CSV table of C-alpha atoms in Angstrom, one decimal:
chain,number,residue,atom,x,y,z
A,265,MET,CA,0.7,0.2,0.2
A,266,PRO,CA,1.5,3.1,-0.3
A,267,THR,CA,2.6,5.2,2.0
A,268,ASP,CA,3.2,9.0,0.2
A,269,PRO,CA,0.9,11.4,1.8
A,270,ILE,CA,0.3,12.9,-1.3
A,271,GLU,CA,-0.6,10.0,-3.3
A,272,ARG,CA,-3.3,8.8,-1.1
A,273,LEU,CA,-4.1,12.1,-1.0
A,274,LEU,CA,-5.1,12.4,-5.4
A,275,ARG,CA,-6.2,8.8,-5.7
A,276,GLY,CA,-8.6,9.4,-2.8
A,277,LEU,CA,-10.0,12.4,-4.8
A,278,TYR,CA,-9.6,10.5,-8.0
A,279,SER,CA,-11.4,7.1,-6.9
A,280,VAL,CA,-13.9,9.6,-4.9
A,281,ALA,CA,-14.8,11.7,-9.1
A,282,LEU,CA,-14.9,8.8,-9.9
A,283,TYR,CA,-17.2,6.4,-8.1
A,284,LEU,CA,-19.0,10.1,-8.4
A,285,LEU,CA,-19.7,10.0,-11.7
A,286,ALA,CA,-19.5,5.9,-12.0
A,287,PRO,CA,-23.4,6.6,-13.0
A,288,ILE,CA,-22.9,8.2,-16.1
A,289,THR,CA,-20.5,5.0,-17.8
A,290,VAL,CA,-23.8,3.4,-17.6
A,291,TYR,CA,-25.5,6.9,-19.7
A,292,HIS,CA,-22.5,6.1,-22.2
A,293,LEU,CA,-22.9,2.3,-22.3
A,294,ILE,CA,-26.6,2.7,-23.2
A,295,TRP,CA,-25.6,6.4,-26.6
A,296,ARG,CA,-22.9,4.1,-28.2
A,297,GLY,CA,-25.6,1.0,-28.6
A,298,LEU,CA,-28.2,2.6,-29.9
A,299,ARG,CA,-25.0,3.4,-32.3
A,300,GLN,CA,-23.2,0.3,-31.8
A,301,PRO,CA,-25.6,-2.4,-30.2
A,302,ALA,CA,-22.5,-4.6,-29.2
A,303,TYR,CA,-22.1,-2.3,-25.9
A,304,PHE,CA,-25.7,-3.2,-24.7
A,305,GLN,CA,-23.7,-6.1,-24.1
A,306,ARG,CA,-20.8,-7.9,-21.9
A,307,TRP,CA,-21.6,-4.6,-18.6
A,308,GLN,CA,-20.5,-6.9,-16.4
A,309,GLU,CA,-17.4,-6.8,-17.5
A,310,ARG,CA,-16.7,-3.2,-17.8
A,311,TYR,CA,-16.9,-3.6,-14.0
A,312,ALA,CA,-14.8,-6.7,-13.1
A,313,LEU,CA,-18.3,-9.2,-12.0
A,314,TYR,CA,-17.1,-12.5,-14.3
A,315,GLY,CA,-20.0,-14.7,-11.9
A,316,ASP,CA,-18.7,-18.4,-10.8
A,317,ARG,CA,-16.3,-17.6,-13.8
A,318,PRO,CA,-12.9,-20.1,-12.2
A,319,PRO,CA,-9.9,-17.1,-11.4
A,320,MET,CA,-7.4,-17.7,-13.9
A,321,ARG,CA,-3.4,-16.7,-14.2
A,322,THR,CA,-2.7,-15.1,-17.2
A,323,LEU,CA,0.1,-13.0,-19.6
A,324,TRP,CA,-2.1,-9.6,-20.1
A,325,VAL,CA,-1.6,-7.8,-23.0
A,326,HIS,CA,-4.1,-4.8,-23.4
A,327,ALA,CA,-4.8,-3.2,-26.2
A,328,VAL,CA,-7.6,-0.3,-25.9
A,329,SER,CA,-9.1,-0.7,-30.1
A,330,VAL,CA,-8.2,-1.8,-34.1
A,331,GLY,CA,-5.2,-0.1,-33.7
A,332,GLU,CA,-3.5,-0.6,-31.0
A,333,VAL,CA,-4.8,-5.0,-32.1
A,334,ASN,CA,-2.9,-4.4,-34.9
A,335,ALA,CA,0.0,-3.6,-32.6
A,336,ALA,CA,-0.1,-5.6,-30.3
A,337,VAL,CA,-0.4,-8.4,-33.4
A,338,PRO,CA,2.9,-9.1,-34.1
A,339,LEU,CA,3.9,-8.9,-29.8
A,340,VAL,CA,1.1,-11.8,-29.3
A,341,ASN,CA,1.5,-14.1,-32.1
A,342,ALA,CA,5.5,-13.8,-31.0
A,343,LEU,CA,5.2,-14.5,-27.4
A,344,ARG,CA,2.8,-17.2,-28.3
A,345,ARG,CA,5.0,-19.7,-30.4
A,346,ALA,CA,7.7,-18.4,-27.6
A,347,ARG,CA,5.9,-19.5,-24.4
A,348,PRO,CA,2.5,-21.4,-25.9
A,349,ASP,CA,2.4,-22.9,-22.3
A,350,LEU,CA,1.5,-19.6,-20.9
A,351,ARG,CA,-2.1,-18.4,-21.0
A,352,LEU,CA,-3.0,-15.2,-22.8
A,353,LEU,CA,-5.8,-12.1,-22.1
A,354,VAL,CA,-6.2,-9.9,-24.4
A,355,THR,CA,-8.2,-6.7,-23.2
A,356,THR,CA,-10.4,-3.6,-25.4
A,357,ILE,CA,-12.3,-1.3,-24.2
A,358,THR,CA,-14.6,-1.4,-27.6
A,359,PRO,CA,-16.5,-4.4,-29.4
A,360,THR,CA,-14.4,-3.3,-32.3
A,361,GLY,CA,-11.5,-4.0,-30.5
A,362,SER,CA,-12.9,-7.2,-29.3
A,363,GLU,CA,-14.0,-8.2,-32.6
A,364,ARG,CA,-10.4,-7.6,-33.6
A,365,VAL,CA,-9.5,-10.1,-31.4
A,366,HIS,CA,-11.3,-12.4,-32.2
A,367,ALA,CA,-10.3,-12.4,-35.5
A,368,ALA,CA,-6.8,-12.1,-34.9
A,369,TRP,CA,-7.1,-15.3,-32.7
A,370,GLY,CA,-10.1,-17.3,-32.1
A,371,ASP,CA,-10.8,-19.0,-29.2
A,372,ALA,CA,-6.7,-19.6,-29.3
A,373,VAL,CA,-7.0,-15.9,-26.7
A,374,GLU,CA,-8.8,-15.2,-23.5
A,375,HIS,CA,-11.2,-11.3,-23.9
A,376,VAL,CA,-12.9,-9.7,-21.9
A,377,TYR,CA,-13.5,-5.6,-21.7
A,378,VAL,CA,-10.8,-4.0,-18.9
A,379,PRO,CA,-13.3,-2.6,-16.5
A,380,TYR,CA,-13.2,1.1,-15.9
A,381,ASP,CA,-10.4,2.5,-13.2
A,382,LEU,CA,-12.8,2.0,-10.3
A,383,PRO,CA,-10.4,0.5,-7.0
A,384,GLY,CA,-13.3,-2.3,-6.4
A,385,ALA,CA,-13.3,-3.0,-9.8
A,386,VAL,CA,-9.6,-2.9,-10.9
A,387,ALA,CA,-9.1,-5.0,-7.5
A,388,ARG,CA,-12.0,-7.9,-8.3
A,389,PHE,CA,-10.1,-8.1,-12.2
A,390,LEU,CA,-6.1,-8.1,-10.3
A,391,ALA,CA,-7.2,-10.8,-8.0
A,392,HIS,CA,-9.2,-12.5,-10.5
A,393,PHE,CA,-6.8,-13.7,-13.8
A,394,ARG,CA,-3.8,-13.1,-11.6
A,395,PRO,CA,-1.7,-11.6,-14.4
A,396,HIS,CA,2.2,-12.3,-14.2
A,397,ALA,CA,2.6,-9.2,-16.1
A,398,ALA,CA,1.0,-6.2,-17.2
A,399,LEU,CA,1.4,-5.1,-20.9
A,400,ILE,CA,-0.1,-2.0,-21.9
A,401,MET,CA,0.3,-0.7,-25.3
A,402,GLU,CA,0.7,2.5,-27.0
A,403,THR,CA,-1.1,5.4,-24.3
A,404,GLU,CA,-2.9,3.3,-21.7
A,405,LEU,CA,-2.2,6.0,-18.6
A,406,TRP,CA,-5.2,4.6,-16.2
A,407,PRO,CA,-4.2,5.8,-12.5
A,408,SER,CA,-6.3,3.0,-10.4
A,409,LEU,CA,-4.9,0.6,-12.9
A,410,LEU,CA,-1.2,1.4,-12.4
A,411,PHE,CA,-1.4,1.9,-9.1
A,412,GLY,CA,-3.6,-1.7,-9.0
A,413,CYS,CA,-0.9,-3.6,-10.6
A,414,ARG,CA,1.8,-2.1,-8.2
A,415,ASP,CA,-0.2,-2.7,-4.9
A,416,HIS,CA,-1.0,-6.5,-6.2
A,417,GLY,CA,2.9,-7.0,-7.1
A,418,ILE,CA,2.9,-7.1,-10.7
A,419,PRO,CA,5.4,-6.0,-13.0
A,420,ALA,CA,4.0,-4.0,-15.9
A,421,VAL,CA,5.2,-2.3,-18.8
A,422,ILE,CA,4.5,0.1,-22.2
A,423,LEU,CA,5.2,-1.3,-25.2
A,424,ASN,CA,4.9,0.1,-28.6
A,425,ALA,CA,4.6,4.0,-26.4
A,426,ARG,CA,3.6,6.8,-28.0
A,427,LEU,CA,2.4,10.2,-27.0
A,428,SER,CA,1.8,13.0,-28.5
A,429,GLU,CA,2.1,16.6,-27.5
A,430,ARG,CA,-1.9,16.9,-27.7
A,431,SER,CA,-2.4,13.7,-25.1
A,432,LEU,CA,1.3,15.4,-23.0
A,433,ARG,CA,-1.3,18.6,-23.1
A,434,GLY,CA,-4.3,16.0,-21.8
A,435,TYR,CA,-2.6,14.9,-19.5
A,436,ARG,CA,-2.0,18.2,-17.8
A,437,VAL,CA,-5.4,18.2,-15.2
A,438,LEU,CA,-4.1,15.0,-14.0
A,439,ALA,CA,-0.7,15.7,-13.9
A,440,PRO,CA,0.8,15.1,-9.9
A,441,LEU,CA,-1.5,11.8,-10.0
A,442,VAL,CA,-0.4,10.7,-13.5
A,443,ALA,CA,3.0,11.6,-12.1
A,444,ARG,CA,3.4,9.0,-10.0
A,445,ALA,CA,0.9,6.2,-11.5
A,446,LEU,CA,3.6,6.5,-14.3
A,447,ARG,CA,6.4,6.0,-11.4
A,448,THR,CA,5.3,2.6,-11.0
A,449,VAL,CA,5.5,1.1,-14.3
A,450,ARG,CA,8.6,-1.3,-14.8
A,451,THR,CA,9.3,-0.2,-18.3
A,452,VAL,CA,7.8,2.2,-20.6
A,453,ALA,CA,9.1,1.3,-24.3
A,454,ALA,CA,9.1,4.1,-27.0
A,455,GLN,CA,8.5,3.6,-30.3
A,456,SER,CA,10.8,6.9,-30.6
A,457,HIS,CA,13.1,9.4,-28.9
A,458,ALA,CA,10.4,12.2,-29.2
A,459,ASP,CA,8.3,9.9,-26.9
A,460,GLY,CA,10.0,9.1,-24.4
A,461,GLU,CA,10.9,12.6,-24.8
A,462,ARG,CA,7.1,13.3,-23.9
A,463,PHE,CA,7.1,9.8,-21.1
A,464,ILE,CA,9.8,12.1,-19.0
A,465,ARG,CA,8.1,15.5,-19.1
A,466,LEU,CA,5.0,13.5,-18.0
A,467,GLY,CA,6.9,11.8,-15.1
A,468,ALA,CA,8.4,9.3,-15.4
A,469,ARG,CA,11.6,8.0,-14.2
A,470,PRO,CA,14.7,8.4,-17.4
A,471,GLU,CA,16.0,4.5,-16.4
A,472,GLN,CA,11.8,3.2,-17.1
A,473,VAL,CA,12.8,5.0,-20.3
A,474,LEU,CA,13.8,3.2,-23.7
A,475,GLU,CA,13.8,3.9,-27.1
A,476,VAL,CA,13.4,0.2,-28.4
A,477,GLY,CA,11.2,1.7,-31.8
A,478,ASN,CA,7.3,1.1,-33.3
A,479,LEU,CA,6.1,-2.5,-33.6
A,480,LYS,CA,3.7,-1.3,-36.3
A,481,PHE,CA,7.0,-2.3,-38.3
A,482,ASP,CA,7.1,-6.0,-37.7
A,483,VAL,CA,3.9,-6.0,-39.5
A,484,ALA,CA,3.3,-9.2,-40.7
A,485,VAL,CA,2.2,-9.6,-44.5
A,486,PRO,CA,-0.8,-12.0,-45.0
A,487,ASP,CA,0.6,-15.1,-46.5
A,488,HIS,CA,-0.9,-15.4,-49.9
A,489,LEU,CA,-1.2,-12.2,-50.6
A,490,ALA,CA,-0.4,-11.9,-54.0
A,491,GLU,CA,-3.4,-14.8,-54.9
A,492,PHE,CA,-5.2,-13.2,-53.3
A,493,ALA,CA,-5.2,-9.4,-55.2
A,494,ALA,CA,-5.5,-11.2,-58.0
A,495,GLN,CA,-8.2,-12.7,-57.5
A,496,CYS,CA,-9.8,-9.2,-56.6
A,497,ARG,CA,-8.5,-8.2,-59.9
A,498,ARG,CA,-9.6,-11.2,-61.4
A,499,CYS,CA,-13.4,-10.4,-60.5
A,500,ALA,CA,-13.2,-6.9,-60.5
A,501,GLY,CA,-11.7,-6.6,-64.1
A,502,ALA,CA,-8.7,-5.0,-64.9
A,503,ARG,CA,-9.7,-0.9,-64.5
A,504,PRO,CA,-7.6,1.4,-61.9
A,505,VAL,CA,-9.0,0.7,-58.1
A,506,TRP,CA,-8.5,3.3,-55.6
A,507,ILE,CA,-9.6,2.1,-51.2
A,508,ALA,CA,-10.6,4.4,-48.5
A,509,ALA,CA,-9.3,2.5,-45.0
A,510,SER,CA,-10.6,3.0,-41.6
A,511,THR,CA,-13.0,6.2,-42.9
A,512,HIS,CA,-14.6,8.3,-40.2
A,513,GLU,CA,-18.5,9.3,-40.1
A,514,ASP,CA,-17.6,13.1,-40.8
A,515,GLU,CA,-15.0,11.6,-44.6
A,516,GLU,CA,-17.7,10.1,-46.2
A,517,PRO,CA,-19.5,13.1,-48.0
A,518,ALA,CA,-15.8,13.0,-49.0
A,519,VAL,CA,-15.2,9.9,-50.2
A,520,ILE,CA,-17.8,9.8,-51.8
A,521,ALA,CA,-17.8,12.7,-53.3
A,522,ILE,CA,-14.2,12.9,-54.4
A,523,HIS,CA,-15.0,9.1,-56.5
A,524,ARG,CA,-17.8,11.3,-58.7
A,525,ARG,CA,-15.4,13.2,-59.6
A,526,LEU,CA,-12.8,11.0,-60.4
A,527,ARG,CA,-14.9,8.4,-61.7
A,528,ALA,CA,-15.4,11.4,-64.6
A,529,GLN,CA,-12.1,11.3,-65.2
A,530,PHE,CA,-11.1,7.3,-64.9
A,531,PRO,CA,-15.0,5.7,-66.0
A,532,ASP,CA,-14.3,2.3,-64.9
A,533,LEU,CA,-13.0,3.2,-61.2
A,534,LEU,CA,-13.8,1.2,-58.4
A,535,LEU,CA,-13.8,2.6,-55.5
A,536,LEU,CA,-12.2,-0.1,-52.5
A,537,TRP,CA,-13.7,1.1,-49.2
A,538,ALA,CA,-13.3,0.3,-45.3
A,539,PRO,CA,-15.0,1.9,-42.7
A,540,ARG,CA,-13.2,2.5,-39.7
A,541,HIS,CA,-16.0,1.1,-37.3
A,542,PRO,CA,-19.1,-1.1,-38.1
A,543,GLU,CA,-21.6,0.8,-37.6
A,544,ARG,CA,-20.9,2.5,-40.5
A,545,PHE,CA,-20.4,-0.4,-43.0
A,546,ARG,CA,-24.2,-0.7,-44.1
A,547,ILE,CA,-24.4,3.6,-44.3
A,548,VAL,CA,-21.7,4.2,-46.2
A,549,ALA,CA,-23.1,1.0,-49.0
A,550,ASP,CA,-26.8,2.4,-48.5
A,551,ALA,CA,-24.6,6.0,-49.1
A,552,ALA,CA,-23.3,4.4,-52.3
A,553,ARG,CA,-26.1,3.3,-53.6
A,554,ALA,CA,-27.7,6.6,-53.2
A,555,ALA,CA,-25.3,8.2,-55.0
A,556,GLY,CA,-26.0,6.0,-58.2
A,557,TRP,CA,-23.4,3.4,-58.1
A,558,SER,CA,-23.8,-0.4,-58.2
A,559,VAL,CA,-22.4,-1.5,-55.1
A,560,SER,CA,-21.4,-5.7,-53.6
A,561,THR,CA,-19.5,-5.7,-49.9
A,562,ARG,CA,-17.2,-8.5,-48.9
A,563,SER,CA,-20.1,-10.5,-46.7
A,564,ARG,CA,-22.2,-11.3,-49.7
A,565,GLN,CA,-20.5,-10.9,-52.7
A,566,GLN,CA,-17.5,-11.5,-51.3
A,567,TRP,CA,-15.6,-9.8,-54.0
A,568,PRO,CA,-16.2,-6.5,-56.5
A,569,GLY,CA,-18.3,-7.6,-59.6
A,570,ALA,CA,-16.7,-5.9,-62.7
A,571,GLY,CA,-19.9,-3.8,-62.9
A,572,ASP,CA,-19.5,-3.0,-59.5
A,573,ALA,CA,-17.8,1.6,-58.7
A,574,VAL,CA,-17.9,0.9,-55.3
A,575,PHE,CA,-16.9,-2.8,-52.8
A,576,VAL,CA,-17.4,-2.4,-49.1
A,577,VAL,CA,-15.2,-4.1,-47.1
A,578,ASP,CA,-17.2,-4.6,-44.1
A,579,THR,CA,-15.6,-7.7,-42.5
A,580,LEU,CA,-11.9,-6.9,-39.8
A,581,GLY,CA,-8.7,-8.3,-39.8
A,582,GLU,CA,-9.2,-7.8,-44.2
A,583,LEU,CA,-7.6,-4.5,-45.0
A,584,MET,CA,-4.1,-5.1,-44.7
A,585,SER,CA,-5.2,-7.7,-47.9
A,586,PHE,CA,-6.9,-5.7,-49.5
A,587,TYR,CA,-4.7,-2.4,-49.0
A,588,ALA,CA,-3.2,-4.8,-51.9
A,589,CYS,CA,-6.0,-5.5,-54.4
A,590,ALA,CA,-5.4,-1.4,-54.6
A,591,ASP,CA,-3.2,0.6,-57.1
A,592,VAL,CA,-3.5,3.8,-54.1
A,593,ALA,CA,-4.2,4.2,-50.8
A,594,PHE,CA,-6.5,7.6,-48.4
A,595,VAL,CA,-5.6,6.3,-45.1
A,596,GLY,CA,-9.0,8.5,-43.2
A,597,GLY,CA,-8.9,9.6,-39.8
A,598,SER,CA,-7.1,12.1,-41.5
A,599,LEU,CA,-9.4,15.0,-43.2
A,600,GLN,CA,-11.2,15.1,-39.7
A,601,ALA,CA,-8.9,15.8,-36.1
A,602,ILE,CA,-8.7,12.2,-35.6
A,603,GLY,CA,-4.9,12.1,-35.7
A,604,GLY,CA,-4.9,9.2,-38.3
A,605,HIS,CA,-4.2,6.1,-38.7
A,606,ASN,CA,-1.8,3.0,-39.6
A,607,LEU,CA,0.3,3.7,-42.2
A,608,LEU,CA,2.9,1.7,-42.5
A,609,GLU,CA,0.2,-1.6,-43.7
A,610,PRO,CA,0.1,0.1,-47.1
A,611,ALA,CA,3.2,0.3,-47.1
A,612,ALA,CA,4.1,-2.5,-46.5
A,613,THR,CA,1.5,-4.3,-49.0
A,614,GLY,CA,3.1,-1.9,-52.1
A,615,THR,CA,1.0,0.1,-52.4
A,616,ALA,CA,1.2,4.2,-53.5
A,617,ILE,CA,-0.8,5.8,-49.9
A,618,VAL,CA,-2.3,9.8,-49.8
A,619,THR,CA,-4.3,11.1,-46.0
A,620,GLY,CA,-4.9,14.1,-44.8
A,621,PRO,CA,-2.8,17.1,-42.6
A,622,HIS,CA,-4.0,15.6,-38.8
A,623,LEU,CA,-2.4,12.9,-38.5
A,624,HIS,CA,-1.0,14.0,-34.8
A,625,ASN,CA,-0.7,10.2,-33.6
A,626,PHE,CA,1.1,8.9,-36.4
A,627,VAL,CA,3.7,11.8,-36.9
A,628,GLU,CA,7.2,10.5,-37.3
A,629,ILE,CA,6.1,8.1,-38.9
A,630,ALA,CA,4.1,10.8,-41.6
A,631,GLN,CA,6.7,12.6,-41.7
A,632,ARG,CA,9.7,9.7,-42.4
A,633,LEU,CA,7.1,7.9,-45.2
A,634,GLU,CA,6.5,11.3,-46.7
A,635,ASP,CA,10.7,12.4,-46.8
A,636,ALA,CA,11.0,8.6,-48.6
A,637,GLY,CA,8.7,10.3,-51.0
A,638,ALA,CA,6.4,7.1,-50.4
A,639,LEU,CA,3.2,9.3,-48.9
A,640,ARG,CA,1.5,12.8,-49.6
A,641,VAL,CA,0.4,14.4,-47.4
A,642,VAL,CA,-2.6,17.4,-49.0
A,643,PRO,CA,-3.8,19.9,-47.0
A,644,ASP,CA,-8.4,18.5,-47.8
A,645,ALA,CA,-10.8,16.5,-49.2
A,646,ASP,CA,-9.1,18.9,-52.7
A,647,GLY,CA,-6.1,18.0,-52.7
A,648,VAL,CA,-6.8,13.8,-51.4
A,649,ARG,CA,-8.8,13.6,-55.0
A,650,GLY,CA,-6.4,15.8,-56.6
A,651,ALA,CA,-3.3,13.1,-55.6
A,652,LEU,CA,-5.1,10.5,-56.3
A,653,ALA,CA,-6.0,11.4,-60.2
A,654,GLU,CA,-2.9,12.2,-60.5
A,655,LEU,CA,-1.3,9.0,-59.0
A,656,LEU,CA,-4.1,6.4,-61.4
A,657,ALA,CA,-2.5,8.2,-64.4
A,658,ASP,CA,1.6,7.5,-63.2
A,659,ALA,CA,2.4,4.0,-63.0
A,660,GLN,CA,5.7,5.0,-62.9
A,661,ALA,CA,5.2,7.0,-59.7
A,662,ARG,CA,3.0,4.7,-57.9
A,663,GLU,CA,6.0,2.1,-58.9
A,664,ARG,CA,8.9,5.0,-57.0
A,665,MET,CA,6.4,4.8,-54.3
A,666,THR,CA,5.7,2.0,-53.4
A,667,THR,CA,9.5,1.0,-53.1
A,668,ALA,CA,11.1,3.1,-50.9
A,669,GLY,CA,7.1,2.2,-48.4
A,670,ARG,CA,8.6,-1.0,-48.5
A,671,ALA,CA,12.3,-0.3,-48.0
A,672,LEU,CA,11.2,2.0,-45.3
A,673,VAL,CA,8.9,-0.8,-43.7
A,674,GLU,CA,11.7,-2.6,-43.6
A,675,THR,CA,14.8,-0.8,-42.3
A,676,GLY,CA,12.8,-0.5,-39.6
A,677,ARG,CA,12.2,-4.1,-38.2
A,678,GLY,CA,13.4,-4.6,-35.7
A,679,ALA,CA,10.9,-3.7,-31.9
A,680,LEU,CA,9.6,-6.7,-31.3
A,681,ALA,CA,13.0,-8.8,-31.2
A,682,ARG,CA,13.9,-5.5,-28.9
A,683,THR,CA,10.5,-6.0,-26.8
A,684,MET,CA,10.2,-9.8,-26.8
A,685,GLU,CA,14.2,-9.4,-25.3
A,686,LEU,CA,13.1,-6.9,-22.4
A,687,LEU,CA,10.3,-9.2,-21.4
A,688,GLN,CA,12.0,-12.4,-21.0
A,689,PRO,CA,12.5,-11.3,-17.0
A,690,LEU,CA,8.4,-10.8,-16.7
A,691,LEU,CA,7.9,-14.1,-17.4
A,692,PRO,CA,7.7,-17.1,-15.5
A,693,ALA,CA,9.4,-20.3,-16.0
A,694,PRO,CA,8.0,-22.7,-17.9
A,695,ALA,CA,6.4,-25.7,-16.9
A,696,GLY,CA,8.6,-27.9,-15.4
A,697,GLN,CA,11.9,-25.8,-15.0
């Protein structure tokens, strides 16, 4: 238990505030459930109420949503290969993250939602799953969770750790508490030197922080990628293809407008459209039909037909494969202040990349890709249209971009090996040793 009186005071105030606000979590789940029905399910996990389920010893990986789960895929796969004797628990916050976990590993790993940061819920969660270690992906700094790990003797590490200037400012209100919670962590394995410096500014001790690199560079290209892309091309016919990937609601009208103008220049152009959130799958398909286009979907038709103008990728876990089917990719979350999404996946599959200007979650990666000539960053939707039009018309420019992107991904690999080496002292000895 903490002996620092300031820590006790701060934790007490934080806990009282959270318990007073706890009823709002119910309203939040209802509000989200009206848009995504999966939020109506499994509420007991969000309060760490597990009924008669027997407690189990696990190695715990926490990943907020789809992006963090994707970053964790190489790590979890490596842990499964190296230590098949360990039971793995992967937690998320969002149902989309839960679906991605299931798509990646099925029943091979345990999944529950991480509980709200209420001290009682955290204590029940840790007592039930009894983690050997807490492997927290990227930027999840929940004070009760981190303090709880320390109080239960569970070593916690932050892996693939990133912290933007924007996020750093966001922690300002709780900085005294978050700084103390951060100092309970065994190691902050930062993606870059700049990320590590920001964690130190937030309160981490310099000796806690290691620059390990970005696990996203260790992305595994799907098996049989060439065969997948060839099958898609055979069904769609020989014509230009672009993909709008990980788009958000406010970007959808722009995608419709861009595709309409591009088809005036390339009449047989096909759009592969992969919205970020599953609740948007049907909505974007309906919007494309309302625009007057023939639309097919992955879940129904499997492949785009020769007469389709739009093909909606309404499945999870296949985005990288569909990147390989496109000549050019627009990566969403970048025309509105979301902060962008993973740019290394299209680079690894050999697709030219265009984004909008909002890339604060991927500043370093975007800069490296842009400097290498593998990425075009434009200021607005009209800039996206112009860049796509130029690249669709210029196969040599696309080839230069894809060659540069693949080379950058290859040179950036290595964070996975360094992370696995870092984790070795935290893992229990194999059974029988």
